[in-house]
XYZ file of C-alpha atoms in Angstrom:
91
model
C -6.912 -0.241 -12.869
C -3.102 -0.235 -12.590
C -2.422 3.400 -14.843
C -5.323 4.698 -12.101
C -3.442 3.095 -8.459
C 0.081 3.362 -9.258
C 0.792 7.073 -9.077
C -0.740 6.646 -5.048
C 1.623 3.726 -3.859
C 4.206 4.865 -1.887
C 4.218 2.057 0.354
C 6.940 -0.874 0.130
C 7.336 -3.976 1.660
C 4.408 -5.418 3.391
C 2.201 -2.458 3.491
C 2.546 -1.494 -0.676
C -0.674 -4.389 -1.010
C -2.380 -2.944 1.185
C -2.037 0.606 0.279
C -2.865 -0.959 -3.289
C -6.426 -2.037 -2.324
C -7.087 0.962 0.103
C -6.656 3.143 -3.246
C -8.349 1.124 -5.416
C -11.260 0.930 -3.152
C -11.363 4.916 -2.439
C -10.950 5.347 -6.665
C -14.114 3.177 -6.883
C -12.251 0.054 -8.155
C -13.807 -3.179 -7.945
C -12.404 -5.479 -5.446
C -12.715 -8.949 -5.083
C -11.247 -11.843 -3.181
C -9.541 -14.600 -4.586
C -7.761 -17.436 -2.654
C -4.095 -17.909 -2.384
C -1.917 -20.996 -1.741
C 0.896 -20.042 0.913
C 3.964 -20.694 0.052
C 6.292 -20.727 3.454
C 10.213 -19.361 2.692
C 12.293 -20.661 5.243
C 14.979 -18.301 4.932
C 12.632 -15.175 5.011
C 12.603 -13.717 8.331
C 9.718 -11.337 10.017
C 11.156 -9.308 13.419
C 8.769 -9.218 15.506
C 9.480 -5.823 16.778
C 10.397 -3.803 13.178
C 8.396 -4.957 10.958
C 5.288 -4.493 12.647
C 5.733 -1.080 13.838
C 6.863 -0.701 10.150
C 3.527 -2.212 8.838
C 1.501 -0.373 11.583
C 2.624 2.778 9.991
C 2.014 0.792 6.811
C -1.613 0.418 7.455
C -2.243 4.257 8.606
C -0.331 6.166 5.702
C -2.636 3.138 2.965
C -5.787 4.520 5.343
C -4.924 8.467 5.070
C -3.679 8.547 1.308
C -7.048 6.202 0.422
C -8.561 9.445 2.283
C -6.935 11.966 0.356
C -7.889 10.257 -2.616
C -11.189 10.894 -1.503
C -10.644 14.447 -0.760
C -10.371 14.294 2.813
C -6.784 14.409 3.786
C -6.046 14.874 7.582
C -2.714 15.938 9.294
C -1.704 12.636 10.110
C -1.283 12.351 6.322
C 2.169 14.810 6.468
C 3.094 12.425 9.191
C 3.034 8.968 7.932
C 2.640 9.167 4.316
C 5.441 8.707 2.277
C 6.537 11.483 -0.384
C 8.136 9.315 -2.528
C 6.228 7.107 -5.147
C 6.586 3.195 -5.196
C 6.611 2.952 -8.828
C 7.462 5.224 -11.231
C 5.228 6.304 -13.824
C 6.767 7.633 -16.809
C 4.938 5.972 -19.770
């Protein structure tokens, strides 16, 4: 499943999982849930303000490149998708 996602993420920080699953999904990847235990890091920081604008944006460009992966791309794609790939794939 990796080798078929990874040439779509272009999304860091808190959006790149989501982006990850939106792809998958619109690929026809099998997703399941599995629980996490939460580990809290006191000296990690969220701003209120930045990062979620930053994972609002996040969530649209994971929604519009899962849709061009489809084969329906929209013009808010050229807006808030990223050009640049998270992860490089040179094998």
């Amino acid at each position: 499943m990796w080798r078929d996602v990874r040439p779509y993420l272009h999304e860091p920080g808190f959006a790149w999982d989501v982006e990850f699953v939106a792809v998958a999904d619109a690929l026809g990847e099998r997703i399941v849930e599995v629980p996490v235990t939460w580990e809290d890091q006191p000296n990690k920081t969220v701003s209120p303000i930045s990062d979620t604008l930053s994972m609002a944006r996040g969530l649209l460009a994971a929604r519009e490149r899962a849709a061009t992966v489809r084969g329906a791309s929209s013009p808010l794609a050229r807006i808030v998708c990223r050009p640049t790939p998270l992860v490089e794939t040179h094998e």
